[in-house]
Amino acid sequence: MRSDSTGTGLWVGSTDPRVVRATAGGGFDWACVDEQHGGAAGGRDNTGLIAAVRAAGVTPFVRVAWNRPELIGRALDSGADGVIVPMVDDVEQARAAAAATRFAPRGTRSFGPVRSVDAVALTEPARANADVRCLVMIETVRGLDAVADIAAVDGVDGLFVGPFDLSLALGVDVTALLTDDGPDAPLRRVVDACRANGLVAGAYAASPDRTAHLRAAGFTMIAAVDDLTMIANAAAGAAAEAKRAGR
């Protein structure tokens, strides 16, 4: 994931590797297993889900439940190429997240050579440090106020906006947040901080309309849809079409 590339992502809420492989293989560039919300993947051994994403030929990420080194290390040990870390408010929290993704001397990640048979082989530490991606989420007022400093933290590879939490924190509707194109607009501040530091600008959309707004704002790594909603919508469409055909 480069700062100058565009990637369309799938947000994974399913806990069935067969479903994850089928949906991730639909043409997405990356997919993120969500361990924070929904109670689906959180607290599980998600090696099989990450392996299913990789088997579909897609880059696997994990949104960890919180900014804790054991959660970040577990996600990476399970085969993820990178992590998305929620609710990062300041430089110290960003440094902690970045350190947890990398082995010494760059970071504090613990070396665990034993992995599930479903995961890819563990690379040597220097290569793993170079290849891993750490994105921190900007979704609070404190995080937004510190966004320029957070973006400058060594080891942070991208910023990822959670528009629903950020809109709640700012006291505005999510649509107002997405359509604000003023010179000091929150999304503009995030994108500008990414561009100034050569970082990936990512965001969660989960709908075509929101994806279009985020693309227009300059975001390049966008979670365009979540798998369970996509399946539900496809099922509803197929059922409706079948009923029309039978009339």
XYZ file of C-alpha atoms in Angstrom:
247
model
C 0.000 0.000 0.000
C 1.738 3.143 -1.258
C 0.762 6.733 -0.625
C 0.427 7.328 -4.378
C -1.684 4.236 -5.144
C -5.446 3.743 -4.957
C -6.850 0.704 -3.172
C -10.446 -0.439 -2.774
C -11.044 -2.458 0.365
C -13.477 -4.926 1.895
C -14.373 -4.701 5.586
C -14.680 -8.206 7.042
C -17.267 -8.997 9.701
C -17.874 -12.641 8.808
C -16.217 -15.401 10.825
C -16.493 -18.036 8.071
C -13.272 -18.334 6.012
C -15.245 -19.606 3.005
C -17.365 -16.478 2.964
C -14.318 -14.277 3.473
C -12.412 -15.892 0.621
C -15.388 -15.649 -1.748
C -16.104 -11.998 -0.993
C -12.486 -10.814 -0.810
C -11.842 -12.414 -4.193
C -14.458 -10.238 -5.869
C -11.911 -7.702 -7.090
C -10.789 -5.915 -3.930
C -7.215 -4.748 -3.372
C -7.173 -5.257 0.384
C -9.434 -6.541 3.135
C -9.564 -5.806 6.841
C -10.689 -8.283 9.495
C -12.468 -6.191 12.134
C -11.661 -7.228 15.693
C -13.118 -4.119 17.323
C -16.836 -3.996 16.593
C -19.749 -6.333 16.105
C -18.516 -9.120 18.368
C -17.785 -11.239 15.310
C -14.019 -11.535 14.989
C -12.966 -9.995 18.292
C -11.323 -12.335 20.786
C -11.000 -15.154 18.235
C -8.064 -16.853 16.608
C -8.433 -15.081 13.278
C -5.605 -16.868 11.499
C -8.092 -18.681 9.266
C -9.828 -15.451 8.232
C -6.526 -13.747 7.450
C -5.368 -16.800 5.491
C -8.648 -16.723 3.528
C -8.021 -13.097 2.547
C -4.504 -13.985 1.418
C -5.765 -17.047 -0.488
C -8.041 -14.686 -2.463
C -4.938 -12.793 -3.603
C -5.766 -9.772 -1.456
C -3.637 -7.878 1.080
C -4.831 -8.715 4.633
C -5.156 -6.120 7.392
C -6.604 -6.368 10.892
C -8.366 -3.546 12.738
C -7.330 -4.459 16.275
C -9.719 -3.984 19.170
C -7.520 -1.369 20.860
C -4.049 0.138 20.900
C -2.398 -2.644 22.898
C 0.861 -4.387 21.968
C -0.432 -7.915 22.601
C -3.380 -7.357 20.244
C -1.179 -5.847 17.543
C 1.405 -8.618 17.876
C -1.256 -11.330 17.724
C -2.729 -9.887 14.529
C 0.674 -9.780 12.849
C 1.644 -13.235 14.122
C -1.616 -14.502 12.600
C -0.509 -13.407 9.137
C -1.763 -9.843 8.673
C 0.382 -7.555 6.535
C -0.645 -4.577 8.617
C -2.859 -3.252 11.371
C -5.359 -0.424 11.690
C -5.271 0.918 15.239
C -8.380 2.706 16.584
C -8.782 5.862 18.668
C -5.256 7.273 18.449
C -5.357 10.692 20.084
C -1.763 11.890 20.326
C 1.878 11.371 19.417
C 2.632 9.020 22.313
C -0.223 6.712 21.369
C 0.913 6.764 17.742
C 4.474 5.916 18.780
C 3.209 3.027 20.900
C 1.229 1.611 17.976
C 4.150 1.924 15.572
C 6.569 0.344 18.060
C 4.259 -2.632 18.617
C 4.330 -3.455 14.894
C 8.123 -3.759 14.612
C 10.857 -5.880 16.138
C 13.842 -4.394 17.992
C 15.750 -2.220 17.517
C 12.975 -0.268 15.718
C 10.182 -1.391 18.000
C 8.957 -3.604 20.796
C 7.199 -6.447 18.950
C 7.939 -9.840 20.483
C 9.452 -12.452 18.175
C 7.144 -15.471 17.874
C 8.382 -17.932 15.244
C 5.639 -20.529 15.827
C 2.533 -19.842 13.747
C -0.551 -21.661 12.625
C -0.179 -23.924 9.605
C -2.742 -21.704 7.870
C -0.481 -18.647 8.071
C 2.347 -17.687 5.801
C 5.885 -18.320 6.996
C 7.337 -15.723 9.337
C 9.881 -13.559 7.564
C 13.110 -12.541 9.211
C 12.751 -9.501 11.521
C 14.413 -6.847 9.358
C 12.264 -7.796 6.360
C 9.133 -7.931 8.524
C 9.903 -4.444 9.875
C 10.210 -3.087 6.346
C 7.089 -4.797 4.995
C 4.575 -4.245 7.814
C 2.103 -1.355 7.637
C 0.785 0.533 10.651
C -2.208 2.821 10.148
C -3.624 4.777 13.059
C -7.194 5.959 13.200
C -8.152 9.619 13.460
C -11.645 9.618 14.942
C -11.603 12.019 17.895
C -11.235 15.775 18.369
C -7.908 15.249 20.138
C -6.639 13.097 17.288
C -7.721 15.644 14.708
C -6.078 18.483 16.611
C -2.814 16.509 16.740
C -3.052 15.084 13.211
C 0.010 16.878 11.809
C 2.208 15.657 14.663
C 0.775 12.119 14.557
C 1.477 11.919 10.826
C 5.136 12.767 11.458
C 5.705 9.854 13.860
C 8.335 7.399 12.608
C 6.749 4.034 11.856
C 3.260 5.369 11.156
C 2.543 4.432 7.545
C -0.911 5.915 7.179
C -3.858 7.638 8.798
C -7.288 6.034 8.682
C -10.464 8.000 9.323
C -13.453 6.513 11.093
C -16.063 9.010 9.807
C -18.852 7.897 12.109
C -16.861 8.291 15.329
C -15.253 11.483 14.060
C -18.610 13.018 13.130
C -19.970 12.120 16.578
C -16.932 13.678 18.239
C -17.329 16.867 16.199
C -21.076 17.035 16.782
C -21.967 16.944 13.085
C -23.832 14.588 10.794
C -21.596 12.156 8.921
C -22.854 13.544 5.602
C -21.859 17.055 6.680
C -18.392 15.775 7.559
C -17.981 14.069 4.186
C -19.244 17.013 2.129
C -17.331 19.758 3.965
C -14.848 21.096 1.400
C -13.766 24.205 3.273
C -10.089 25.110 3.677
C -10.037 23.834 7.275
C -12.355 20.866 6.723
C -11.521 17.894 8.993
C -10.998 15.452 6.133
C -8.813 17.950 4.285
C -6.611 18.277 7.382
C -6.107 14.507 7.501
C -5.297 14.241 3.796
C -2.941 17.221 3.957
C -1.081 15.651 6.898
C -0.726 12.408 4.934
C 0.559 14.171 1.825
C 3.064 16.210 3.835
C 4.584 13.006 5.242
C 4.153 10.575 2.348
C 1.545 8.505 4.182
C -1.435 6.522 2.976
C -4.768 8.329 3.531
C -7.363 5.713 4.403
C -10.994 5.747 5.509
C -14.044 3.601 6.135
C -16.940 4.211 3.763
C -19.093 1.074 3.408
C -21.274 2.624 0.707
C -20.785 3.883 -2.868
C -21.857 7.442 -1.990
C -19.458 7.746 0.926
C -16.702 6.157 -1.144
C -17.177 8.817 -3.828
C -16.983 11.629 -1.270
C -13.824 10.204 0.276
C -12.154 9.723 -3.112
C -12.961 13.338 -3.973
C -11.427 14.442 -0.669
C -8.158 12.723 -1.564
C -8.352 9.419 0.294
C -6.723 6.546 -1.546
C -7.287 3.502 0.704
C -11.017 3.166 1.225
C -13.079 0.369 2.734
C -15.846 0.590 0.169
C -18.146 -2.131 1.506
C -18.499 -4.573 4.374
C -18.995 -8.225 3.550
C -22.135 -8.944 5.568
C -24.017 -5.936 4.197
C -22.870 -6.857 0.700
C -24.194 -10.410 1.125
C -27.498 -9.167 2.553
C -27.961 -6.714 -0.318
C -27.070 -9.341 -2.921
C -29.509 -11.813 -1.342
C -32.308 -9.246 -1.288
C -31.651 -8.353 -4.916
C -31.567 -12.000 -6.016
C -34.791 -12.806 -4.180
C -36.572 -9.805 -5.652
C -35.382 -10.654 -9.159
C -36.503 -14.274 -8.780
C -39.941 -13.194 -7.612
C -40.303 -10.812 -10.551
C -39.270 -13.569 -12.975
C -41.946 -15.871 -11.618
C -44.806 -13.481 -12.253
